[in-house]
Short mmCIF file of C-alpha atoms in Angstrom, two decimals:
data_model
loop_
_atom_site.label_atom_id
_atom_site.label_comp_id
_atom_site.label_asym_id
_atom_site.label_seq_id
_atom_site.Cartn_x
_atom_site.Cartn_y
_atom_site.Cartn_z
CA MET A 147 -12.01 -15.65 8.51
CA THR A 148 -8.44 -14.42 8.97
CA ARG A 149 -5.83 -12.87 6.73
CA LYS A 150 -2.08 -13.47 6.62
CA LYS A 151 0.34 -14.98 9.12
CA PRO A 152 0.56 -14.02 12.80
CA ALA A 153 3.06 -11.26 13.59
CA ASN A 154 3.48 -12.16 17.29
CA ASN A 155 1.40 -13.21 20.31
CA THR A 156 -0.90 -10.23 20.00
CA HIS A 157 -4.34 -11.01 18.58
CA TYR A 158 -5.97 -8.55 16.18
CA SER A 159 -9.68 -8.43 15.34
CA LEU A 160 -11.25 -6.08 12.82
CA TYR A 161 -14.88 -5.19 13.41
CA TYR A 162 -16.45 -4.19 10.10
CA TYR A 163 -19.38 -4.65 7.74
CA ASP A 164 -19.35 -5.24 4.01
CA SER A 165 -21.02 -2.06 2.71
CA CYS A 166 -18.87 0.33 4.76
CA PRO A 167 -16.45 2.21 2.44
CA PHE A 168 -14.02 2.94 5.29
CA CYS A 169 -13.98 -0.76 6.15
CA ALA A 170 -13.28 -1.60 2.51
CA ARG A 171 -10.26 0.70 2.64
CA VAL A 172 -8.89 -1.14 5.70
CA LEU A 173 -9.64 -4.55 4.18
CA ARG A 174 -7.65 -3.59 1.06
CA ALA A 175 -4.78 -2.46 3.28
CA LEU A 176 -4.78 -5.85 5.00
CA ASP A 177 -3.77 -7.40 1.69
CA GLN A 178 -0.56 -5.34 1.87
CA VAL A 179 0.59 -6.43 5.33
CA ASN A 180 1.79 -9.71 6.80
CA VAL A 181 -0.40 -9.71 9.92
CA GLU A 182 -3.14 -12.14 10.94
CA VAL A 183 -6.37 -10.26 11.58
CA GLU A 184 -9.61 -11.96 12.55
CA LEU A 185 -12.51 -10.42 10.63
CA ARG A 186 -15.67 -9.82 12.67
CA ASN A 187 -18.65 -8.67 10.62
CA ILE A 188 -20.99 -6.86 13.01
CA MET A 189 -23.94 -7.15 10.62
CA SER A 190 -23.76 -10.91 10.12
CA ASP A 191 -22.99 -11.79 13.76
CA SER A 192 -24.80 -9.89 16.50
CA ASN A 193 -22.34 -11.26 19.09
CA HIS A 194 -19.55 -9.26 17.44
CA ARG A 195 -21.65 -6.09 17.50
CA SER A 196 -22.58 -6.72 21.14
CA ASP A 197 -18.94 -7.36 22.16
CA GLN A 198 -17.82 -4.10 20.58
CA GLN A 199 -20.72 -2.14 22.08
CA LYS A 200 -20.05 -3.48 25.59
CA ALA A 201 -16.32 -2.80 25.43
CA THR A 202 -16.35 0.62 23.76
CA GLY A 203 -19.87 2.01 23.98
CA ARG A 204 -19.78 2.39 20.19
CA ASN A 205 -20.82 0.44 17.11
CA THR A 206 -18.61 2.49 14.81
CA VAL A 207 -16.65 0.59 12.18
CA PRO A 208 -13.99 -0.05 11.21
CA CYS A 209 -12.62 -0.83 14.63
CA LEU A 210 -9.45 -2.78 15.33
CA ARG A 211 -9.21 -4.66 18.62
CA ILE A 212 -5.64 -5.22 19.76
CA ASP A 213 -5.50 -7.90 22.44
CA ASN A 214 -2.17 -8.75 24.06
CA GLY A 215 -3.61 -11.37 26.42
CA THR A 216 -4.01 -9.10 29.43
CA ASP A 217 -5.38 -5.86 27.96
CA SER A 218 -7.37 -4.84 24.91
CA GLU A 219 -7.03 -1.60 23.00
CA TRP A 220 -9.71 -0.51 20.54
CA MET A 221 -8.68 1.62 17.58
CA PHE A 222 -11.17 3.53 15.42
CA GLU A 223 -10.60 5.58 12.25
CA SER A 224 -9.61 3.80 9.07
CA MET A 225 -6.43 5.83 8.45
CA ASP A 226 -5.18 5.23 12.00
CA ILE A 227 -5.85 1.50 11.64
CA MET A 228 -4.06 1.36 8.29
CA ARG A 229 -1.01 3.23 9.61
CA PHE A 230 -0.89 0.97 12.66
CA LEU A 231 -1.06 -2.23 10.59
CA GLN A 232 1.61 -0.98 8.20
CA SER A 233 3.90 -0.25 11.15
CA LEU A 234 3.87 -3.88 12.33
#
């Protein structure tokens, strides 16, 4: 599942789960921005949880993965993610 149109060549993935209130806050913010973000539910797909754990050592959500094709940056904290998305 994705939301909105792509902003550029950077790929964004949001690691989340449905009952997380901080994730819900970020998901609502996604409705306000024109950025394509792939949604990766770590509770419904163990591969997503495993990918995040291997890359960051954490299973904390929400987590935004910012992949520019050569490097990936992982952003935690709902307010930081929301500010970042609104800046695009």
